[in-house]
PDB file of C-alpha atoms in Angstrom:
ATOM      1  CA  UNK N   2      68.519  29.175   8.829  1.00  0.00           C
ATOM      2  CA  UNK N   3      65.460  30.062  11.115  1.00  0.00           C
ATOM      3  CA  UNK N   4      63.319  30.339   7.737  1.00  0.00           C
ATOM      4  CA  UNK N   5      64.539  26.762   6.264  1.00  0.00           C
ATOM      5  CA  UNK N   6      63.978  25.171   9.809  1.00  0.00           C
ATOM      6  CA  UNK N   7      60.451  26.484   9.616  1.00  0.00           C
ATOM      7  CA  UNK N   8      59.985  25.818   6.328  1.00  0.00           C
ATOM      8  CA  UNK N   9      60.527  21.876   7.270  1.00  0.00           C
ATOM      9  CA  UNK N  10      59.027  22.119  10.273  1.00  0.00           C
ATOM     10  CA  UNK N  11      55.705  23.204   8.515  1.00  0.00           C
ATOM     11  CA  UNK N  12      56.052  20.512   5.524  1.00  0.00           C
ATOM     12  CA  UNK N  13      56.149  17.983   8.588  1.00  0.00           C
ATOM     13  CA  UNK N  14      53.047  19.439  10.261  1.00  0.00           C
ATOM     14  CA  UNK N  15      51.913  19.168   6.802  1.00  0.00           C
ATOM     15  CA  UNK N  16      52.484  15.492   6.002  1.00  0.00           C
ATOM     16  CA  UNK N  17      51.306  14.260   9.586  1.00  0.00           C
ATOM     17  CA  UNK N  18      47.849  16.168   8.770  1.00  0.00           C
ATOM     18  CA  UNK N  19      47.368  14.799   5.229  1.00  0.00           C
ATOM     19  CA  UNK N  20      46.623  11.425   6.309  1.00  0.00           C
ATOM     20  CA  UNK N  21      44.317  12.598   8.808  1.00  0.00           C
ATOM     21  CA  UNK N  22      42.292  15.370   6.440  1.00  0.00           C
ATOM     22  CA  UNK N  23      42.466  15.083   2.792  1.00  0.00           C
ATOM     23  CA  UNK N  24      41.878  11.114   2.513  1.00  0.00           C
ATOM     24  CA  UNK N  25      38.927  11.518   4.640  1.00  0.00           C
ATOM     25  CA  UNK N  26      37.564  14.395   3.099  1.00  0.00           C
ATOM     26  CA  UNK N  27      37.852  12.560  -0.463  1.00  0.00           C
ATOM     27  CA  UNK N  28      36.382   9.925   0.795  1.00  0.00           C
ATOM     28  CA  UNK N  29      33.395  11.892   2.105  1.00  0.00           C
ATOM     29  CA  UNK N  30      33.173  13.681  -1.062  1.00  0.00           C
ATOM     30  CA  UNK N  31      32.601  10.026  -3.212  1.00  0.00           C
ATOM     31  CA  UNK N  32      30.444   8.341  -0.144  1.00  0.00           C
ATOM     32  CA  UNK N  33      27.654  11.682  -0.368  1.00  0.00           C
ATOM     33  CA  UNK N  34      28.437  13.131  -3.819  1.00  0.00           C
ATOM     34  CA  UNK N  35      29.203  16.563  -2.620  1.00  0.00           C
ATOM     35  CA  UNK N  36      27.853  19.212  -0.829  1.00  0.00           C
ATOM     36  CA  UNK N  37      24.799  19.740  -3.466  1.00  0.00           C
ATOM     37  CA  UNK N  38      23.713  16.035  -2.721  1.00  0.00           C
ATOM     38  CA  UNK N  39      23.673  16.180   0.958  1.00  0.00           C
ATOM     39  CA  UNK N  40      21.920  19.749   0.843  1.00  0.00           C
ATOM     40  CA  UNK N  41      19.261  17.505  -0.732  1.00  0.00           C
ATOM     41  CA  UNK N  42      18.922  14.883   1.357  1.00  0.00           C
ATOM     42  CA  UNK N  43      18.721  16.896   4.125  1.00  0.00           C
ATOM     43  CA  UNK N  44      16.191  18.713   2.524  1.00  0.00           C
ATOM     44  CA  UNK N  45      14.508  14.965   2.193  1.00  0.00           C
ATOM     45  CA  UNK N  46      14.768  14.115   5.908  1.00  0.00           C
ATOM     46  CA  UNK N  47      13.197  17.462   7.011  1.00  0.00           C
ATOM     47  CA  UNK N  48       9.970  16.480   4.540  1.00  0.00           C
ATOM     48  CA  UNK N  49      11.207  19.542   2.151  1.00  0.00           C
ATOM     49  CA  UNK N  50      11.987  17.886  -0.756  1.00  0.00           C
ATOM     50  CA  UNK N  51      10.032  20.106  -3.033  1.00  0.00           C
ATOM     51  CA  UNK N  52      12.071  23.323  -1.753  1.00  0.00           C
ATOM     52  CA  UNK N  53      15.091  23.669  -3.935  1.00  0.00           C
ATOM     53  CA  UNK N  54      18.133  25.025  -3.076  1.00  0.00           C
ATOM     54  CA  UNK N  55      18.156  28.484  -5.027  1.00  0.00           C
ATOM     55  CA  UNK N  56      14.471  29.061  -2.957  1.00  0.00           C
ATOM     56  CA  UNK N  57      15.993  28.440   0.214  1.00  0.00           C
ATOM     57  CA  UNK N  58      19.172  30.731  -0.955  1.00  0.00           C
ATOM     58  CA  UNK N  59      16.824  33.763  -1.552  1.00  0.00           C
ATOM     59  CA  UNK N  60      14.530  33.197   1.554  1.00  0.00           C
ATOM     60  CA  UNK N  61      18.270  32.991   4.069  1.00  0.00           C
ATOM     61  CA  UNK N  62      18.898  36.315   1.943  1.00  0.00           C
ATOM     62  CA  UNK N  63      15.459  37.916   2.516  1.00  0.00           C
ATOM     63  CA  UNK N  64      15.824  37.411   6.078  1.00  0.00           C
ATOM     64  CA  UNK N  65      19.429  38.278   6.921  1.00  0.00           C
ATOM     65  CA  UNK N  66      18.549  41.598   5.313  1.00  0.00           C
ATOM     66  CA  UNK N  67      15.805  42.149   6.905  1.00  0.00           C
ATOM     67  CA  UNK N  68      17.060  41.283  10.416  1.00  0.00           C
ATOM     68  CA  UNK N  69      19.761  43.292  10.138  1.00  0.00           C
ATOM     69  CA  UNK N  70      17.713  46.399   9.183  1.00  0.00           C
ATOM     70  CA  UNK N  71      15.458  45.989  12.483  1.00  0.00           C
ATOM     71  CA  UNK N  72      18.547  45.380  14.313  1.00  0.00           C
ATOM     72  CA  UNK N  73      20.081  48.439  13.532  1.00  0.00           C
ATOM     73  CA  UNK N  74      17.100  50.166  14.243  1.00  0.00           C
ATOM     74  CA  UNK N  75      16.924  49.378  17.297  1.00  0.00           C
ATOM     75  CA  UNK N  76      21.093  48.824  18.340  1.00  0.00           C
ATOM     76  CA  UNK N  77      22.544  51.818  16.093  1.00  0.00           C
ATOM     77  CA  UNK N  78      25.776  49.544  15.690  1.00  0.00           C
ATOM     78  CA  UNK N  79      26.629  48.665  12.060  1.00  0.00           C
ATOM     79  CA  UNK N  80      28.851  44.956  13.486  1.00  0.00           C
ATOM     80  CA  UNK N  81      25.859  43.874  15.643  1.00  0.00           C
ATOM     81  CA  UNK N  82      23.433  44.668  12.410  1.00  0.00           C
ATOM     82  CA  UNK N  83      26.179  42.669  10.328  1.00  0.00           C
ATOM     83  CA  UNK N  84      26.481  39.981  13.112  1.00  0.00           C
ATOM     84  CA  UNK N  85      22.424  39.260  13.506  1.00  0.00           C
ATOM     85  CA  UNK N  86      21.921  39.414   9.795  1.00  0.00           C
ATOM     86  CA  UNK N  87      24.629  36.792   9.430  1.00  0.00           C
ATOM     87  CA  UNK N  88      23.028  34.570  11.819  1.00  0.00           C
ATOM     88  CA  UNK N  89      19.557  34.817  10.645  1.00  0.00           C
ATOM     89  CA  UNK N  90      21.140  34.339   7.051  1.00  0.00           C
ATOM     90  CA  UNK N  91      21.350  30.961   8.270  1.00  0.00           C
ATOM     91  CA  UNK N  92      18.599  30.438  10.315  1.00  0.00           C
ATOM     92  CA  UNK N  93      16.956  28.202   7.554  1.00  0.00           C
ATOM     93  CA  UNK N  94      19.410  25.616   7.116  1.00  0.00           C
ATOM     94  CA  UNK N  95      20.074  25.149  10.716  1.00  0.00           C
ATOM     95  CA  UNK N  96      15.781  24.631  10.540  1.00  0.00           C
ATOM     96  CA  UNK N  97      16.374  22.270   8.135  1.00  0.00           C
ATOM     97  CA  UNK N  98      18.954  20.289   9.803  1.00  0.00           C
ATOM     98  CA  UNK N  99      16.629  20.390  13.362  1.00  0.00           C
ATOM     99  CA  UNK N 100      13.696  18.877  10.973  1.00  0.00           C
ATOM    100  CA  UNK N 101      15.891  16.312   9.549  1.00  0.00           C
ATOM    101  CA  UNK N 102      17.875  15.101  13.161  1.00  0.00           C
ATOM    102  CA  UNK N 103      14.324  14.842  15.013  1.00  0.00           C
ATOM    103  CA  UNK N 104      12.417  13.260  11.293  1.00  0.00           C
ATOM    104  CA  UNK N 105      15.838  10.585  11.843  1.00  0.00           C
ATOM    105  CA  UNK N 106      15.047  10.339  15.762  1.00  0.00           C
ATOM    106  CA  UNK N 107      11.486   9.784  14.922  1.00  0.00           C
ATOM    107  CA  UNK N 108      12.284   7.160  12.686  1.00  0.00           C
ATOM    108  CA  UNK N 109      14.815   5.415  14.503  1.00  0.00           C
ATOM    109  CA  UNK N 110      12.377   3.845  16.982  1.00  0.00           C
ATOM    110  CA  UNK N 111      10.299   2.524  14.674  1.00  0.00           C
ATOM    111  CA  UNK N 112      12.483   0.515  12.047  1.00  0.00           C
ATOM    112  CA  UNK N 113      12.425  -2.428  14.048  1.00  0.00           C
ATOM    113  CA  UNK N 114       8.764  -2.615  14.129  1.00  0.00           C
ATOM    114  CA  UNK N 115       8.911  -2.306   9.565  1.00  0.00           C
ATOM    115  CA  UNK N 116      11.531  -5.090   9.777  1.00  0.00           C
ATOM    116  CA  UNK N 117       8.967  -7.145  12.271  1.00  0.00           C
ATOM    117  CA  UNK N 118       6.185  -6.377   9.759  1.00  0.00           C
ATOM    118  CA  UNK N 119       8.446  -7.763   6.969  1.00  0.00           C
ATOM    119  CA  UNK N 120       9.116 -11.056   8.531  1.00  0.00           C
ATOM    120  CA  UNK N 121       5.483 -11.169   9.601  1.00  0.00           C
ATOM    121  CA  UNK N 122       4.658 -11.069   5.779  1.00  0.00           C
ATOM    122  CA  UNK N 123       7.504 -13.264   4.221  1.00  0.00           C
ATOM    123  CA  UNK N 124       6.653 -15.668   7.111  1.00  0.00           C
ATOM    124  CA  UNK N 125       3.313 -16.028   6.225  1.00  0.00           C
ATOM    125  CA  UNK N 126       3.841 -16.967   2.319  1.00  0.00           C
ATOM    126  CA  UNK N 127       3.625 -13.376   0.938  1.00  0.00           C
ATOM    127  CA  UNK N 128       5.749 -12.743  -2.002  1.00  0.00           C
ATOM    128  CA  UNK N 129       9.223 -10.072  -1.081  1.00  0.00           C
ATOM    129  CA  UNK N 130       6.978  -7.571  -3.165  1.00  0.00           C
ATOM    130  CA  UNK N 131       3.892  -7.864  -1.793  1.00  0.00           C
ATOM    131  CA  UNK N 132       5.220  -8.021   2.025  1.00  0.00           C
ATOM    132  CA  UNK N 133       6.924  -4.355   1.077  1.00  0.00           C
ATOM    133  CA  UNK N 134       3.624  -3.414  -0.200  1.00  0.00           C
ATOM    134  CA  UNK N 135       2.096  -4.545   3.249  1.00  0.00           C
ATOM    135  CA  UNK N 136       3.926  -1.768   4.804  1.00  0.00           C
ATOM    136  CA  UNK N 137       2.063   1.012   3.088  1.00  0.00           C
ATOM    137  CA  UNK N 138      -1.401  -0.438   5.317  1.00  0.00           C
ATOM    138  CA  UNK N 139       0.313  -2.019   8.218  1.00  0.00           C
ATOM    139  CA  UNK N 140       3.590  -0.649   9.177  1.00  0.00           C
ATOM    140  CA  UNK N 141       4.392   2.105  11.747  1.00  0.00           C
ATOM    141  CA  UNK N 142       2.077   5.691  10.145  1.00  0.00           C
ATOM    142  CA  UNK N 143       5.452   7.649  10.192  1.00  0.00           C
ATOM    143  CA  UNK N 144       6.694   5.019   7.513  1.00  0.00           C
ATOM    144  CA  UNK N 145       3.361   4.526   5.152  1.00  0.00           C
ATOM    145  CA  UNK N 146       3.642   7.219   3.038  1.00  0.00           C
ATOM    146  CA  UNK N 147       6.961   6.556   1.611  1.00  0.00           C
ATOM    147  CA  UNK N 148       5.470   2.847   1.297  1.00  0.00           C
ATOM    148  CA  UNK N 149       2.313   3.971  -0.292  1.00  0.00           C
ATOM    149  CA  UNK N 150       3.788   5.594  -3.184  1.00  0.00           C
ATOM    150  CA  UNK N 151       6.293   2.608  -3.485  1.00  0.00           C
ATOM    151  CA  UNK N 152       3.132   0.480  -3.922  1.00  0.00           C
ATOM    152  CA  UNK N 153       1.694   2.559  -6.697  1.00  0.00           C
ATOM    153  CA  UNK N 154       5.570   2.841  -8.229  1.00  0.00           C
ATOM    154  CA  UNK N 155       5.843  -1.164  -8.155  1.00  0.00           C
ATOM    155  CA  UNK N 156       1.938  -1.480  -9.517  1.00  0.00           C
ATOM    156  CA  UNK N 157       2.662   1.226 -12.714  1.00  0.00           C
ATOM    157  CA  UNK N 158       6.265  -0.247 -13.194  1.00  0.00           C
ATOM    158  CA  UNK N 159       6.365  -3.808 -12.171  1.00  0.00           C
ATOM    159  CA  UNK N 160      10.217  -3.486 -11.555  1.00  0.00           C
ATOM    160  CA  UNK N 161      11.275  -4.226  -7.918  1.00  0.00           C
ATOM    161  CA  UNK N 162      15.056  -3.118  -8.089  1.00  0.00           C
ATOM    162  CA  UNK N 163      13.705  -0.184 -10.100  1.00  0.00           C
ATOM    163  CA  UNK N 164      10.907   0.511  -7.234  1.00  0.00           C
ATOM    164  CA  UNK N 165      13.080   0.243  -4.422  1.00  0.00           C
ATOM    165  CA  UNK N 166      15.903   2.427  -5.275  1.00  0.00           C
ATOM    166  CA  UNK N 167      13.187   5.049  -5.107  1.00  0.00           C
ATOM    167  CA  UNK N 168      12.059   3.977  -1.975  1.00  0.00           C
ATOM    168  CA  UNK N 169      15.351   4.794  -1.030  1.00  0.00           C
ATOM    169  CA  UNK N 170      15.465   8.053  -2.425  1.00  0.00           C
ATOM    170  CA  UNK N 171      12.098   8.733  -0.732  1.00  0.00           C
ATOM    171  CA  UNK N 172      13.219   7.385   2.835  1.00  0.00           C
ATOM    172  CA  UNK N 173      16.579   9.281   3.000  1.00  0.00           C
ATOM    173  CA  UNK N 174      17.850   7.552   5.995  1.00  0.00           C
ATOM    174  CA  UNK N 175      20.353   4.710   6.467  1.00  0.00           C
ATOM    175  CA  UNK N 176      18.574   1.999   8.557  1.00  0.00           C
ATOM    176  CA  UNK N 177      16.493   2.085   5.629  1.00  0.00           C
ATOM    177  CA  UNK N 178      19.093   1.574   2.920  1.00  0.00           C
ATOM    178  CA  UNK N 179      20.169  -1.473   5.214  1.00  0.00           C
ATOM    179  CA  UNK N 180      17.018  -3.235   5.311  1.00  0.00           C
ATOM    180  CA  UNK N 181      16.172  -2.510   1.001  1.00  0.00           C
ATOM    181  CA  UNK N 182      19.749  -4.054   0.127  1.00  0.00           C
ATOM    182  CA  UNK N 183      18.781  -6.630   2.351  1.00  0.00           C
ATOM    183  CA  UNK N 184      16.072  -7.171   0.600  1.00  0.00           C
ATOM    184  CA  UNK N 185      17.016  -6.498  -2.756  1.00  0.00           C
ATOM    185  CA  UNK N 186      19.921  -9.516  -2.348  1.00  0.00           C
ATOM    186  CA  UNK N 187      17.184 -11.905  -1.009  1.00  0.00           C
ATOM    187  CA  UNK N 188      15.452 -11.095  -4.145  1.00  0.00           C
ATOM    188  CA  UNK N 189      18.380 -11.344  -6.154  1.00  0.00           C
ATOM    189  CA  UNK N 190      20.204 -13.991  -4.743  1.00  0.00           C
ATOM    190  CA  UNK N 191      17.306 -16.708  -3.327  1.00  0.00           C
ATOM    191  CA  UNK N 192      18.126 -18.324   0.011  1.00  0.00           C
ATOM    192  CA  UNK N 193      15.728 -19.041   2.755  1.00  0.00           C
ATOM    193  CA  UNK N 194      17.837 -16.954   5.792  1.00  0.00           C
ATOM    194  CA  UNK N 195      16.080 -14.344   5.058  1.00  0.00           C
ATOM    195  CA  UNK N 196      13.732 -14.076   7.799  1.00  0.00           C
ATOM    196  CA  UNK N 197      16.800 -15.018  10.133  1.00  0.00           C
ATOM    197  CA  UNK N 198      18.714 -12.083   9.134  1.00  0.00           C
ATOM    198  CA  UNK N 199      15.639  -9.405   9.291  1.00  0.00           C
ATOM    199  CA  UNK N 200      15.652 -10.658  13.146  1.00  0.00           C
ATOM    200  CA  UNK N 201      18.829 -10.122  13.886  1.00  0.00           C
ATOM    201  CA  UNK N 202      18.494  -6.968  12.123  1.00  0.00           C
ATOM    202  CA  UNK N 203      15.940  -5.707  14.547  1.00  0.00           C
ATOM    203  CA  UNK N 204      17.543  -6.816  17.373  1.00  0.00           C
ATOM    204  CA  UNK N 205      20.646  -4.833  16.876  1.00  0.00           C
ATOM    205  CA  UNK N 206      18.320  -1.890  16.124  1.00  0.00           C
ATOM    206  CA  UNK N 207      16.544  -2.259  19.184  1.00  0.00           C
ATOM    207  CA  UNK N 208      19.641  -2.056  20.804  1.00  0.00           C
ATOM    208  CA  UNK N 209      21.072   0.531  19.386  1.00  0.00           C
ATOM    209  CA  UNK N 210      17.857   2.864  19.569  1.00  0.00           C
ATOM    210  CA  UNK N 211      18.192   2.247  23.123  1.00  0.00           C
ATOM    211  CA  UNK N 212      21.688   2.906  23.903  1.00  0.00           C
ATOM    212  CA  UNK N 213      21.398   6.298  21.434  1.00  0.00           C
ATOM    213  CA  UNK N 214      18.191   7.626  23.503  1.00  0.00           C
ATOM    214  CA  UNK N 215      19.853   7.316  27.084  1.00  0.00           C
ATOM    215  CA  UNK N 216      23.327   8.533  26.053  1.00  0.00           C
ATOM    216  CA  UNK N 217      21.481  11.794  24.461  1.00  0.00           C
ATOM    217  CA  UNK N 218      19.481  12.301  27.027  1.00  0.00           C
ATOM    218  CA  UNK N 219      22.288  12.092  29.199  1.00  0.00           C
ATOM    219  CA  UNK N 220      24.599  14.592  27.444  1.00  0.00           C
ATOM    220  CA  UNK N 221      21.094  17.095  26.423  1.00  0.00           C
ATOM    221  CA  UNK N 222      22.697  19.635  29.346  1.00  0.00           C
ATOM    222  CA  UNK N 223      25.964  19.524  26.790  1.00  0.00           C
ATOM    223  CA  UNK N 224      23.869  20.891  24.331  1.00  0.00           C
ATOM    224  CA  UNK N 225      21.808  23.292  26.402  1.00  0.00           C
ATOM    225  CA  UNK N 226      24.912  24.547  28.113  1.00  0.00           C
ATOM    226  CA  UNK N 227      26.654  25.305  24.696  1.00  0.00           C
ATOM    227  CA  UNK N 228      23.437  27.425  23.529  1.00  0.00           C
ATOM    228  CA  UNK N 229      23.145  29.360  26.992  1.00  0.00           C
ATOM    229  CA  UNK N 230      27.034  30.032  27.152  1.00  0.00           C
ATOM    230  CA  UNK N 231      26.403  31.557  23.522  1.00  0.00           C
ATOM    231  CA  UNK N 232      23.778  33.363  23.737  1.00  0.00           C
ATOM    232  CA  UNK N 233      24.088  35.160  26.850  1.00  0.00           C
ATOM    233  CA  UNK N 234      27.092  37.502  25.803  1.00  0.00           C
ATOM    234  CA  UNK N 235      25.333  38.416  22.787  1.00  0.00           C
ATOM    235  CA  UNK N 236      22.320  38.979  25.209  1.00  0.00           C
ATOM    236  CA  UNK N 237      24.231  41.488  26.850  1.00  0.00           C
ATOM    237  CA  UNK N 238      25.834  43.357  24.059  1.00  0.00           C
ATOM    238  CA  UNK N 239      22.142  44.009  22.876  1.00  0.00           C
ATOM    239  CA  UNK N 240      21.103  45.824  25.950  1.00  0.00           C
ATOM    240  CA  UNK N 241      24.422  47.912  26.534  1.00  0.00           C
ATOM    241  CA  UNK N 242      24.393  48.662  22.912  1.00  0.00           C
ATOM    242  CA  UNK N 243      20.825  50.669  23.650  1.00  0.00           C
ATOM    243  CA  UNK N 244      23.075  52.989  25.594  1.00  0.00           C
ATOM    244  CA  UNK N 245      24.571  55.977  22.917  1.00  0.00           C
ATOM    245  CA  UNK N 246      28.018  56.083  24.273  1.00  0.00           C
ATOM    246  CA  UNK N 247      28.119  52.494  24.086  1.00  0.00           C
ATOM    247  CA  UNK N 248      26.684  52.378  20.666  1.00  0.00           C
ATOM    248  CA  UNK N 249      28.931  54.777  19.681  1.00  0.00           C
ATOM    249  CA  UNK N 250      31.966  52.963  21.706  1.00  0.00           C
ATOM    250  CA  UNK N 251      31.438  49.739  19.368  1.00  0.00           C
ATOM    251  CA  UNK N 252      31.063  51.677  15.700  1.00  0.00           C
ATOM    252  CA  UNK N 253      34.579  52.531  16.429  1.00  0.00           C
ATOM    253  CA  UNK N 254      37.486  50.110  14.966  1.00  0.00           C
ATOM    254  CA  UNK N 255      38.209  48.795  17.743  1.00  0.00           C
ATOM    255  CA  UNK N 256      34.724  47.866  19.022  1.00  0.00           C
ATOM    256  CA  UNK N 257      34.320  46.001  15.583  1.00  0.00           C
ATOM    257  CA  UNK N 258      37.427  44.226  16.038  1.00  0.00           C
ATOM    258  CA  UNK N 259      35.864  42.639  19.207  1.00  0.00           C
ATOM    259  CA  UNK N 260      32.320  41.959  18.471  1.00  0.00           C
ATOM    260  CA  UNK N 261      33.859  39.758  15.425  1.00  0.00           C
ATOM    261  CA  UNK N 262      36.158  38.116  17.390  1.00  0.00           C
ATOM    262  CA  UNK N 263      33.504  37.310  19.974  1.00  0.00           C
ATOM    263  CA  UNK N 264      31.616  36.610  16.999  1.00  0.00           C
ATOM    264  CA  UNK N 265      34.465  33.832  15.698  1.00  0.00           C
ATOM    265  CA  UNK N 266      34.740  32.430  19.042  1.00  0.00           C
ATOM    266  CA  UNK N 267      31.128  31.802  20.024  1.00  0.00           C
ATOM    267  CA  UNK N 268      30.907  30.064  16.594  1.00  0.00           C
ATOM    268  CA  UNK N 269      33.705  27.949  17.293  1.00  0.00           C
ATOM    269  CA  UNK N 270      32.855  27.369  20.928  1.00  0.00           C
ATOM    270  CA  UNK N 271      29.312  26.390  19.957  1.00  0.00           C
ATOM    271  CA  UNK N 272      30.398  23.656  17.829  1.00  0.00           C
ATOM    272  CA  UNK N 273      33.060  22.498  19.761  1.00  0.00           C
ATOM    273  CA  UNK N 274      29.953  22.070  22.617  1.00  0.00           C
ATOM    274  CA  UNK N 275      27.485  20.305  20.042  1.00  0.00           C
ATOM    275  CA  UNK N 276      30.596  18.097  18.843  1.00  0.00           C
ATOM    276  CA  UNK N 277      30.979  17.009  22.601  1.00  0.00           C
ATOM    277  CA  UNK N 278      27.451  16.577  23.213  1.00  0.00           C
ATOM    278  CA  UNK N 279      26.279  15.067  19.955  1.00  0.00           C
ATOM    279  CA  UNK N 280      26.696  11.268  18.818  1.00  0.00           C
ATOM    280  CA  UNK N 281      27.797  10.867  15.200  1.00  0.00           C
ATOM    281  CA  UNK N 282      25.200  10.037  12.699  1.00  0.00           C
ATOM    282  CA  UNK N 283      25.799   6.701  10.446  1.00  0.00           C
ATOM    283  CA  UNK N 284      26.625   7.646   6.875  1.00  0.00           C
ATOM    284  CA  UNK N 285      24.568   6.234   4.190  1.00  0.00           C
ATOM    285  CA  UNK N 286      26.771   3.635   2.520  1.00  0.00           C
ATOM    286  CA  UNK N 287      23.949   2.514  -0.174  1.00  0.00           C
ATOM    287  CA  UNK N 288      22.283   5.620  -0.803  1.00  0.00           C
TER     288      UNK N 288
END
């Protein structure tokens, strides 16, 4: 009887979760294309998109190894060797994902000066083309690149849709998928509201840069708590572990068993802290 009322009581659990995990999850999966794509595109944001994947695989390898060899020299304790090779295993990607959140802070400020270039352009009789173009001379220098080599796409190809999609691909960020589409159903479609909706556009980015910068700057202790609380026991460990008996004291089972679980919850812990302290990201819905 106990097992059969457990046995429900989990399918319940079960069904109240699935609404909550597995829709979202598939829905994540068809919005980025998997975890290969986003790799990618992070990749993109941090201005890496010439290092592949399997590169950045063997270079977290090369160092985890080697961290963990010059930690063990110098802490004779096989779980902290483990623990710091572990951690520097993925000390790339977490490099990557710094480049990419400040490349998307960066750029955040300046997308409502590109849409105020735009308008400047269509305003002044400019063809949709040629005020894109414009960007690659005028707009904000953090931007021009990724509009210079649109330019000389558009000039070889002559196709706009064509040209912009790998503008897109180039810019990697979803402020900038807003304003193409935009563009792309002017282009498509005709109407003269154009200029009416790129204003409105970067008034709500304005706005929203705003609001983002003072909340984060607001909640930065969050973050800096969250990477003191976690690295201060670990601080600690390092200098008892210089001790023998102590070194010896943690080879044992039992002194395993607790460096991994303070290993499991400072992980958990630390992202709890950045989940607090961190505003989410907008998806890219066109990308």
């Amino acid at each position: 009887m106990t097992f059969l009322f457990g046995l429900v009581l989990g399918i319940g659990l079960l069904l109240v979760a699935s609404p909550i995990m597995w829709p979202r999850m598939r829905a994540i999966a068809r919005e980025d294309g998997g975890a290969l794509d986003r790799a990618h595109e992070r990749l993109a944001q941090a201005g890496l998109a010439g290092v592949g994947i399997p590169t950045l695989v063997v270079v977290s390898v090369i160092l985890g190894v080697a961290a963990s060899a010059v930690v063990f020299v110098l802490v004779p304790v096989v779980v902290a060797a483990a623990a710091a090779g572990l951690l520097v295993l993925l000390l790339p990607w977490l490099v990557v994902l710094w480049r990419a959140r400040a490349a998307r802070r960066a750029t955040r400020v300046v997308w409502p000066d590109v849409v105020d270039h735009l308008v400047s352009a269509v305003r002044s009789g400019l063809a949709l083309p040629d005020s894109v173009v414009t960007l690659a001379h005028t707009g904000p220098p953090v931007t021009r690149t990724a509009f210079a080599e649109f330019e000389r796409d558009y000039r070889m190809s002559g196709s706009f849709a064509d040209s912009l999609d790998r503008l897109k691909d180039r810019l990697v960020d979803p402020v900038a998928d807003r304003i193409i589409e935009t563009l792309r159903m002017s282009r498509e479609v005709g109407g003269n509201e154009l200029t009416t909706v790129l204003r409105n556009l970067a008034a709500y980015l304005r706005s929203d840069a705003a609001i983002r910068s003072e909340v984060e700057a607001r909640q930065s202790w969050v973050v800096n708590a969250a990477r003191l609380g976690v690295a201060a026991p670990w601080i600690v460990l390092i200098l008892l572990s210089t001790r023998p008996e102590a070194a010896a004291a943690y080879n044992t089972p039992e002194g395993a068993l607790v460096i991994g679980v303070g290993l499991a919850l400072s992980v958990v812990a630390y992202r709890i802290m950045l989940g607090i302290g961190r505003l989410p990201e907008e998806r890219r819905w066109f990308g």
